[in-house]
Short mmCIF file of C-alpha atoms in Angstrom, two decimals:
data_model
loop_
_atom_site.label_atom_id
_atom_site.label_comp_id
_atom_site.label_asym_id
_atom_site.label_seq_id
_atom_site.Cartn_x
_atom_site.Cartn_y
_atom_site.Cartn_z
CA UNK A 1 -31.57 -47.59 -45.53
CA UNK A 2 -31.97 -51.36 -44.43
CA UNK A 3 -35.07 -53.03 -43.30
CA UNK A 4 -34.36 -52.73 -39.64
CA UNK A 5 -33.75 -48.65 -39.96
CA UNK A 6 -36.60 -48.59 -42.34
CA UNK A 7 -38.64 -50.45 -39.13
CA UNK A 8 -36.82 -47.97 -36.75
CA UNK A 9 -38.04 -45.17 -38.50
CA UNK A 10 -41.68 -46.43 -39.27
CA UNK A 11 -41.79 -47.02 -35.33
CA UNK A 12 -40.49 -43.10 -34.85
CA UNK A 13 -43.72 -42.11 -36.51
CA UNK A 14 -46.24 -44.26 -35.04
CA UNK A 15 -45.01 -43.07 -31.55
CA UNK A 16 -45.04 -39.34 -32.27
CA UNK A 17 -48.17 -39.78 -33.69
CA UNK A 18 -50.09 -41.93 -31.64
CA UNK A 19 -48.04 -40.71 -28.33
CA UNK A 20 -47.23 -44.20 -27.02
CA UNK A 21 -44.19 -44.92 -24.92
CA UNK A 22 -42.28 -46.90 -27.52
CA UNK A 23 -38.81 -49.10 -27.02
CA UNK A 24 -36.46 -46.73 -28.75
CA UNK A 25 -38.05 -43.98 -26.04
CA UNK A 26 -37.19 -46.50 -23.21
CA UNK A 27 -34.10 -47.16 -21.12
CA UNK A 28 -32.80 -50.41 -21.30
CA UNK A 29 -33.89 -50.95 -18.00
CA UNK A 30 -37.56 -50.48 -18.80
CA UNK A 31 -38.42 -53.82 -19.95
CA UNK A 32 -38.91 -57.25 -18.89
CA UNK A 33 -37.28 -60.36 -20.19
CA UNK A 34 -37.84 -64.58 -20.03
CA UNK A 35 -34.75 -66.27 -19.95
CA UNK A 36 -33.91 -69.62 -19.59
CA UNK A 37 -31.78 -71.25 -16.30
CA UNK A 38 -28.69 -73.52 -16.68
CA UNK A 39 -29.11 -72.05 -20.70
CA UNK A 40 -26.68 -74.59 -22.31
CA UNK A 41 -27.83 -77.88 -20.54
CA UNK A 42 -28.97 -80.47 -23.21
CA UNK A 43 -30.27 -83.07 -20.26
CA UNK A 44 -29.59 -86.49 -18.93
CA UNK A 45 -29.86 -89.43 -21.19
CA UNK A 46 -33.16 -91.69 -19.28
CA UNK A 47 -30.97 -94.45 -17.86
CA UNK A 48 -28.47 -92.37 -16.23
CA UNK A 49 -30.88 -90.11 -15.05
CA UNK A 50 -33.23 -93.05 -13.41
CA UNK A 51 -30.08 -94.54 -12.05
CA UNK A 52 -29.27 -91.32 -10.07
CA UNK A 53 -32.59 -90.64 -8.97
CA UNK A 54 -32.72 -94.26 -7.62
CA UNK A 55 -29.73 -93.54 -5.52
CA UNK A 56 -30.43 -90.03 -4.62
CA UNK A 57 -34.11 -89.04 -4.82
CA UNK A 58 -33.95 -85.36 -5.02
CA UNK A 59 -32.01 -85.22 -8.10
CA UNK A 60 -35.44 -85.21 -9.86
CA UNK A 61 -34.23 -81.37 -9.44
CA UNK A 62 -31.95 -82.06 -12.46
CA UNK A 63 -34.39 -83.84 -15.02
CA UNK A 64 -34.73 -80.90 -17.40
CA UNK A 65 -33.47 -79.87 -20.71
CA UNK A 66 -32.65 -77.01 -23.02
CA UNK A 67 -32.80 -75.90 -26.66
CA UNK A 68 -29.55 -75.07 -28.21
CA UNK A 69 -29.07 -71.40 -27.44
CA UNK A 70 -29.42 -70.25 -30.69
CA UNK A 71 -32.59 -71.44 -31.17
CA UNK A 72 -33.56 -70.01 -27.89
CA UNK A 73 -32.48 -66.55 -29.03
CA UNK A 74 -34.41 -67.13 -31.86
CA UNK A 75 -37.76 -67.90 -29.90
CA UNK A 76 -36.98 -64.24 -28.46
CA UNK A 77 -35.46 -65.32 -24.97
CA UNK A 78 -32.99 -62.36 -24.45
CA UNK A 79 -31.46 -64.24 -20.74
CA UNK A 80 -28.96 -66.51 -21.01
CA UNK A 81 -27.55 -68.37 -17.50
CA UNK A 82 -23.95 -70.23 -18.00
CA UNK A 83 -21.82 -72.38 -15.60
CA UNK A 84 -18.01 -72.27 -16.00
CA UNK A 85 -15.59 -74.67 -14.42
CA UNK A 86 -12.08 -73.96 -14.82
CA UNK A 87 -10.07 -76.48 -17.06
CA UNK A 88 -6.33 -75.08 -17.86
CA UNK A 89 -4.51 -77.83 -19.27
CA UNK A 90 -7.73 -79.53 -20.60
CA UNK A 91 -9.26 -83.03 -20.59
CA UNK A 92 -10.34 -82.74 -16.41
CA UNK A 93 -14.12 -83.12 -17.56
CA UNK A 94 -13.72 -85.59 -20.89
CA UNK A 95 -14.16 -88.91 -19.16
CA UNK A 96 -17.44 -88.76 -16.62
CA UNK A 97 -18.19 -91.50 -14.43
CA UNK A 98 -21.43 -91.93 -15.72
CA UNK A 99 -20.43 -92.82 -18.88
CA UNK A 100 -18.91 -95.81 -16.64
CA UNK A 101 -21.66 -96.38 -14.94
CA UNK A 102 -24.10 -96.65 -17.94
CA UNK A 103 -21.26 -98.83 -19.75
CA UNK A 104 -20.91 -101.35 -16.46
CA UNK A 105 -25.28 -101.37 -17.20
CA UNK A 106 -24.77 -102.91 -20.58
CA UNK A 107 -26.44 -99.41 -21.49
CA UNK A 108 -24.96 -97.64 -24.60
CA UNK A 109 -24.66 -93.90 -24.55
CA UNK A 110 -25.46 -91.06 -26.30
CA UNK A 111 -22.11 -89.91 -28.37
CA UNK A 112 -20.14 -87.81 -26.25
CA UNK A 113 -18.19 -84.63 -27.52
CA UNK A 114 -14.83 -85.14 -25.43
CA UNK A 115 -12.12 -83.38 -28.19
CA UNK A 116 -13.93 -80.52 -27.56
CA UNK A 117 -13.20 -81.40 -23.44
CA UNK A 118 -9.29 -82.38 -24.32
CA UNK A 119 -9.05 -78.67 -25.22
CA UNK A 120 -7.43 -75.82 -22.22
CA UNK A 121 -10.07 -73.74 -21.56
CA UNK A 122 -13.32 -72.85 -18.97
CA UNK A 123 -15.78 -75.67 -19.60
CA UNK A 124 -19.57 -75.36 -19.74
CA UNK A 125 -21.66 -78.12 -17.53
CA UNK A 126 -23.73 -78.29 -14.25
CA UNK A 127 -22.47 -80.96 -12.86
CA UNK A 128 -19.38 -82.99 -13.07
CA UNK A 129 -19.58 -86.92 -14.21
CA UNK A 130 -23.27 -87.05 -13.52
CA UNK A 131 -24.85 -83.64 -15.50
CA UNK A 132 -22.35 -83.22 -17.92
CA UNK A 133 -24.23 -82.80 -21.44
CA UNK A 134 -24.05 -79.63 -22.94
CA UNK A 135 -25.22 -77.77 -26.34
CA UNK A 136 -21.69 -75.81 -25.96
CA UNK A 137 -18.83 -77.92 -24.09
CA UNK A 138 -16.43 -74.74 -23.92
CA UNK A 139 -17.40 -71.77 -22.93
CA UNK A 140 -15.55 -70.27 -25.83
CA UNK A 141 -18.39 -71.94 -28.01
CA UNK A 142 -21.29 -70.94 -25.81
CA UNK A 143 -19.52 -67.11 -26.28
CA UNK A 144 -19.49 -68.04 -30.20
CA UNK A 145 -23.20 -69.29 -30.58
CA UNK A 146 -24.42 -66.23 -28.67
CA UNK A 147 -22.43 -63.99 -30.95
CA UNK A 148 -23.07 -64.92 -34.07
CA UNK A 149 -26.72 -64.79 -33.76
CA UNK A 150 -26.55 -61.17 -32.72
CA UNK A 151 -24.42 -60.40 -35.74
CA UNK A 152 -27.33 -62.26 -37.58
CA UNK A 153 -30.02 -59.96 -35.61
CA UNK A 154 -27.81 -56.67 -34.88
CA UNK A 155 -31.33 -55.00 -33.56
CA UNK A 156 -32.51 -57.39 -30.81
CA UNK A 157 -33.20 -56.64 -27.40
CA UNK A 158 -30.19 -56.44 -25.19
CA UNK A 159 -29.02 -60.15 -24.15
CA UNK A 160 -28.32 -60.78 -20.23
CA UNK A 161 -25.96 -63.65 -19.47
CA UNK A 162 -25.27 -64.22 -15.85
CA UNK A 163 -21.69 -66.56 -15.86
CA UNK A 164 -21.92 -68.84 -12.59
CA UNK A 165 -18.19 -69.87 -11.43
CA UNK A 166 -18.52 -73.97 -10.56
CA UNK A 167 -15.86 -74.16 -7.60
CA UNK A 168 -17.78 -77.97 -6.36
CA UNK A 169 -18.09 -80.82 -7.34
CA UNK A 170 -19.27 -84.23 -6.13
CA UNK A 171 -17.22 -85.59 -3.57
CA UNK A 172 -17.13 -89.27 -4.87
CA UNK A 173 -14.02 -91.66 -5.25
CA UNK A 174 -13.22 -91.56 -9.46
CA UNK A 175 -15.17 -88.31 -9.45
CA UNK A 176 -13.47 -85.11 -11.08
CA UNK A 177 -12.26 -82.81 -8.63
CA UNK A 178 -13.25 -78.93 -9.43
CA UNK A 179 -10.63 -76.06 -9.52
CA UNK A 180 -10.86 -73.15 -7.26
CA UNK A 181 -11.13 -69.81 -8.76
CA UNK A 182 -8.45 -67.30 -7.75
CA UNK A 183 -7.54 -63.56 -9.14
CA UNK A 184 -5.53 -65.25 -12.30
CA UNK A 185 -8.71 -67.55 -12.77
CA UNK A 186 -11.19 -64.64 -12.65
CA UNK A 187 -8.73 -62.82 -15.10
CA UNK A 188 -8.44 -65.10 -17.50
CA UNK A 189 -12.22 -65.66 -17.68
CA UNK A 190 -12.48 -62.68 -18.56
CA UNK A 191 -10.10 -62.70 -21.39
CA UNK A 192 -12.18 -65.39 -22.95
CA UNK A 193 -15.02 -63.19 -22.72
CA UNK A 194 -13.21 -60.35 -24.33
CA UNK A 195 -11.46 -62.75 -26.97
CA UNK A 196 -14.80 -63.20 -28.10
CA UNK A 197 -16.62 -59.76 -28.29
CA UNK A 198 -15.25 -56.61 -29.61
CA UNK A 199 -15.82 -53.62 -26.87
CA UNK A 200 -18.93 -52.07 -28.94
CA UNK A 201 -20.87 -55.33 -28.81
CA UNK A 202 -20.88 -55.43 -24.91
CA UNK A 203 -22.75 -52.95 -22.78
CA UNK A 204 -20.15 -52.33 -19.49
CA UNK A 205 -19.56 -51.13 -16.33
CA UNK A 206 -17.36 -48.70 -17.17
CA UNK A 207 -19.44 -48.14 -20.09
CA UNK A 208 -22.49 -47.17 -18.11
CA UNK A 209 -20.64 -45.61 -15.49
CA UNK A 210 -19.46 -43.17 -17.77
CA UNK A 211 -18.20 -39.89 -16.01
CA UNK A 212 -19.87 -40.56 -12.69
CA UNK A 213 -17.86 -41.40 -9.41
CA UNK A 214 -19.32 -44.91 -9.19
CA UNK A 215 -21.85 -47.42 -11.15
CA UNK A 216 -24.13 -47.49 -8.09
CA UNK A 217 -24.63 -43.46 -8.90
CA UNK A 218 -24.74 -43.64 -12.30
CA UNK A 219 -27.30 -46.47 -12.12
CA UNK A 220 -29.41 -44.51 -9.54
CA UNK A 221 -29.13 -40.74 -10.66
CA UNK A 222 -28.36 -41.08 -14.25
CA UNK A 223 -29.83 -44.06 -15.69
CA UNK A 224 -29.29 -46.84 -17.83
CA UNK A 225 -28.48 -46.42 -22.00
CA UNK A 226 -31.43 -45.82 -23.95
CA UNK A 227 -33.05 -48.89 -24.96
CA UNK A 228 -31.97 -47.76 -28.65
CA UNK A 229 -28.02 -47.90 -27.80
CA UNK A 230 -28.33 -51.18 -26.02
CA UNK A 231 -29.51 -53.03 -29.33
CA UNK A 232 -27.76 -55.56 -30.76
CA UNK A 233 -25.44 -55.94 -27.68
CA UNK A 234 -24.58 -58.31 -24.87
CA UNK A 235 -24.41 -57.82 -20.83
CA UNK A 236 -22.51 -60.09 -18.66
CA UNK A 237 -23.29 -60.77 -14.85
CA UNK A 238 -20.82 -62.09 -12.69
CA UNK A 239 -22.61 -64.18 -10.01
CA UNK A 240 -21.26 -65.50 -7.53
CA UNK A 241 -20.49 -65.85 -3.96
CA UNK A 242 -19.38 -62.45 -1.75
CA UNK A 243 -15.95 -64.16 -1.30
CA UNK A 244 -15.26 -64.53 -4.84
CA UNK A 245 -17.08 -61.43 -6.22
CA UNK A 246 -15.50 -59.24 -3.88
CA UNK A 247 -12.15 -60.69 -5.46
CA UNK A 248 -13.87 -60.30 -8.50
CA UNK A 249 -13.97 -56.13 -8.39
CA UNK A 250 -11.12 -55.72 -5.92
CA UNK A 251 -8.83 -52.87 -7.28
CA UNK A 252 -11.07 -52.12 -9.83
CA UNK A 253 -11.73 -48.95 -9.14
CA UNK A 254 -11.75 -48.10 -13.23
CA UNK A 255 -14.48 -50.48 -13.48
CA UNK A 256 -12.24 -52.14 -16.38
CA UNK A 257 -13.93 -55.81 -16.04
CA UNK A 258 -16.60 -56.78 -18.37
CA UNK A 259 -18.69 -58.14 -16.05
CA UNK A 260 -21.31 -56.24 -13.49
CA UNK A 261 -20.68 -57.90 -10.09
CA UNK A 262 -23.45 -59.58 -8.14
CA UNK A 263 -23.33 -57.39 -4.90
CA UNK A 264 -25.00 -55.47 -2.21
CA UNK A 265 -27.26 -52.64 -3.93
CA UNK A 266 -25.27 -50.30 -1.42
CA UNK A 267 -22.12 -51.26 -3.28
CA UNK A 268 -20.21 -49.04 -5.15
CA UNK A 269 -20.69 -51.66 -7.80
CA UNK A 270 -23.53 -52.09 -7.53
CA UNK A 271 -25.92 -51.95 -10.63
CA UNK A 272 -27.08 -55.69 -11.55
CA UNK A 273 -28.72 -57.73 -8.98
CA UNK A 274 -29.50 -61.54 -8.53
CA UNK A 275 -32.42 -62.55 -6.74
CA UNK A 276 -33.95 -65.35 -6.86
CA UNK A 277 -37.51 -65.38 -4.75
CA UNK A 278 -39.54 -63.04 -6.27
CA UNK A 279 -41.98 -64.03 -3.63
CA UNK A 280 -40.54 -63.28 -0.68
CA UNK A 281 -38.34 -60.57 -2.00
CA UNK A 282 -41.29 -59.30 -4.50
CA UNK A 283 -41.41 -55.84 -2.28
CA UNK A 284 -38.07 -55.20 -2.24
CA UNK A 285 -37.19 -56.17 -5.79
CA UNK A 286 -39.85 -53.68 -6.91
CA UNK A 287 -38.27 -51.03 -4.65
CA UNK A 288 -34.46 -51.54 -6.12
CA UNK A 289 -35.96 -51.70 -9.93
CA UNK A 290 -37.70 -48.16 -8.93
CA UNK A 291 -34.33 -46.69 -7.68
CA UNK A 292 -32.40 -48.02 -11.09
CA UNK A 293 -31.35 -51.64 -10.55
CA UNK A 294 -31.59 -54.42 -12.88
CA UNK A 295 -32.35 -57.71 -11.25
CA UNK A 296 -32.49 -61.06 -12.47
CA UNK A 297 -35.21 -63.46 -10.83
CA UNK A 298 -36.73 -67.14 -11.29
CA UNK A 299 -40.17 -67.75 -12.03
CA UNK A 300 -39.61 -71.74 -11.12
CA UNK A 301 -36.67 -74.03 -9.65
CA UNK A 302 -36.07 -77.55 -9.17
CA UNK A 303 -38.68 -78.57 -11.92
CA UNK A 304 -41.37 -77.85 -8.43
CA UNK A 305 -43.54 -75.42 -10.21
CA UNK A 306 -43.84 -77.39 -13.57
CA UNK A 307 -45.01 -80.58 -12.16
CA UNK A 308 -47.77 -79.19 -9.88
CA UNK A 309 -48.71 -76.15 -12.56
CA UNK A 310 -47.43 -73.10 -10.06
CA UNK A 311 -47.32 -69.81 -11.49
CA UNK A 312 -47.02 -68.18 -8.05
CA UNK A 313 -43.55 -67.39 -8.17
CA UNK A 314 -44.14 -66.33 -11.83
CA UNK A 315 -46.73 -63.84 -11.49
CA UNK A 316 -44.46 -62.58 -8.57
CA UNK A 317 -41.79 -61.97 -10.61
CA UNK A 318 -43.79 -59.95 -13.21
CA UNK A 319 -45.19 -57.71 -10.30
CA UNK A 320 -41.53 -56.84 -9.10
CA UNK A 321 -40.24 -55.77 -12.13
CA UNK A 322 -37.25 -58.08 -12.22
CA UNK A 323 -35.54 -57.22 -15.53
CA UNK A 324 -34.37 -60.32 -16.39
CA UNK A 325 -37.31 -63.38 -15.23
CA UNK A 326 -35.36 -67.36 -16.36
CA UNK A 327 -37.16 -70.09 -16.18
CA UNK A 328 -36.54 -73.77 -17.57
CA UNK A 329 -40.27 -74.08 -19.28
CA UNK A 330 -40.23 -71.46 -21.79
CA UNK A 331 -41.79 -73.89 -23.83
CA UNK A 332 -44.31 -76.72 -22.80
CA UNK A 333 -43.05 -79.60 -24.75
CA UNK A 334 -40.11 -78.74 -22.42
CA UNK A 335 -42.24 -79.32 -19.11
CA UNK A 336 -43.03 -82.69 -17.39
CA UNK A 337 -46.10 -83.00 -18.01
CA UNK A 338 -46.10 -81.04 -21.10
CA UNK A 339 -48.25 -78.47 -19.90
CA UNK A 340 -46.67 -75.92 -18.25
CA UNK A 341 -45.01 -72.88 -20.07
CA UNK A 342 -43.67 -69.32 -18.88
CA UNK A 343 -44.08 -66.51 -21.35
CA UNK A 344 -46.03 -63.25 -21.00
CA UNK A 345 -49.17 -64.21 -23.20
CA UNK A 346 -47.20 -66.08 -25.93
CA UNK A 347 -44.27 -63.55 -25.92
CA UNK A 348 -40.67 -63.47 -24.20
CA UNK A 349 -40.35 -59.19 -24.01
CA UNK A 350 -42.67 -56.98 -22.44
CA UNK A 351 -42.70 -53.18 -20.79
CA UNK A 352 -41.17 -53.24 -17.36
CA UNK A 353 -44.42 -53.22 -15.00
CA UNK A 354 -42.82 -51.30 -12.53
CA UNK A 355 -40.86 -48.57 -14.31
CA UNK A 356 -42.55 -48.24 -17.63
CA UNK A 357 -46.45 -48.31 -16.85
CA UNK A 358 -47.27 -46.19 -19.84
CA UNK A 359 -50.51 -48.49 -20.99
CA UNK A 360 -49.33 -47.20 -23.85
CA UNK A 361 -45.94 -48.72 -24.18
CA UNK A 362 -44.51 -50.61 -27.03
CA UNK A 363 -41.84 -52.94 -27.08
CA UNK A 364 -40.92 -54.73 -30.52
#
């Protein structure tokens, strides 16, 4: 037996023992999670950032930065937020303006990956010539990173990764222009996704639908997998606009995608929900996570709450329940004024307050 059955088991005792409400007793749907926001974004170099912000402002809104995913994973952040743009024959993103418009400064720049950008393939940035560093350029290696850390850690919590389809750009002569997704687009993200992970290393629609008429239903009257079977694995969220998700699950009546689908909770689909304002939605998130839903929140946006010290929208999101809570200070060096930090208490994984209120309960 290895060390993490050998912890398994020791954990079995305790909980018979002692009676507490412990994880491998739990649905996967009974906890709550930190995760980060725009997850692969490494940040603006200073000089291109205080040149934007001189023209425009609000992009203060952008002046934030990441770990590398791996080592956010290994912090124990378990949600992971990833932007896509579509890039077929490759090389669309490898030459941003700013780059220009730090060289036409006399400012040098940071060394820029662009093979990696020459490459066909979905690329991984937030914003086209202007936010374009990233700790994984293709989504292909953002996939990668995330995957071979959970071979490394085959009993963590269950990662979340919501995948957010770029179809805009900035409208600015030399600028890159952004594809449009369509069905073959949407498909072929998906293939990257499954080129990546094996079938057992992904928890599913279909997979939690199981023998039930719809996901909604088996969300809702059955349940989520046991917190036990979701170890170890990965859960994608597709989200999205209704335009493009409803392309997204059109015709799949098999629930054959890998993805869960952003939609209405009374979708057929329905089963993971984005929302972002835990404040004014704090009721009604707390309502949907008592019926079966997983939602993903924000505790902060815009860098607003870290430079004024807000937890309001934080300490909303715990009280709702959202599943999955992202943030962009999971860390205070990360902050602005190197104070402000969202964790519950020091840790990134707690008992869902909502749907597992055991004061008993034990999450490891």
């Amino acid at each position: 037996m290895n060390l993490s059955n050998n912890h398994r088991a020791l954990t079995v005792v305790l909980c018979f023992l002692f009676g507490a409400v412990c994880g491998q007793d739990l649905k996967m749907n009974q906890t709550q999670v930190i995760g980060s926001h725009n997850s692969y974004k490494s940040g603006i170099e200073r000089p291109l950032m205080e040149m934007i912000i001189a023209d425009r402002p609000e992009a203060a809104a952008l002046d934030y930065m990441h770990l590398p995913i791996a080592e956010q994973l290994d912090l124990g952040l378990r949600g992971l937020e990833i932007d896509v743009l579509y890039d077929p024959k490759g090389g669309r993103f490898a030459h941003p303006k700013g780059l220009e418009m730090l060289a036409a400064k006399g400012v040098e720049a940071k060394p820029y990956n662009a093979e990696a950008m020459l490459k066909p393939g979905f690329k991984v940035l937030h914003a086209p010539d202007i936010d374009f560093r990233s700790h994984c350029a293709t989504f292909k290696a953002c996939l990668f990173d995330v995957k071979e850390w959970s071979k490394a850690h085959g009993d963590h919590l269950p990662v979340v990764i919501t995948i957010n389809p770029k179809t805009s750009g900035l409208d600015r002569p030399g600028f890159a222009k952004v594809l449009p997704f369509d069905k073959n687009v949407l498909d072929a993200l998906d293939n990257e996704i499954l080129e990546v992970f094996n079938a057992d290393e992904l928890i599913t629609p279909k997979a939690v639908k199981g023998k039930l008429k719809t996901l909604r239903s088996a969300v809702v009257d059955k349940g989520w997998p046991s917190l036990t079977s979701a170890r170890g694995k990965v859960l994608f969220v597709f989200d999205a606009g209704k335009e493009l998700t409803e392309l997204y699950i059109a015709n799949d009546d098999d629930y054959a995608r890998p993805m869960f689908a952003n939609t209405t909770s009374d979708h057929t689909h329905a089963a993971f929900l984005i929302m972002n304002d835990p404040v004014r939605q704090e009721k009604e998130i707390a309502a949907l996570v008592s019926q079966g839903f997983m939602i993903r929140t924000r505790s902060d946006a815009d860098t607003k709450e870290a430079r004024t010290g807000d937890r309001t929208r934080f300490e909303a999101a715990i009280r709702s329940g959202a599943q999955v809570i992202t943030t962009d200070y999971y860390l205070k060096a990360l902050s602005p004024n190197k104070d402000f930090e969202i964790t519950f208490n020091g840790k990134y994984s707690e008992c869902n307050p909502v749907n597992a209120k055991s004061e008993r309960c034990e999450l490891r």
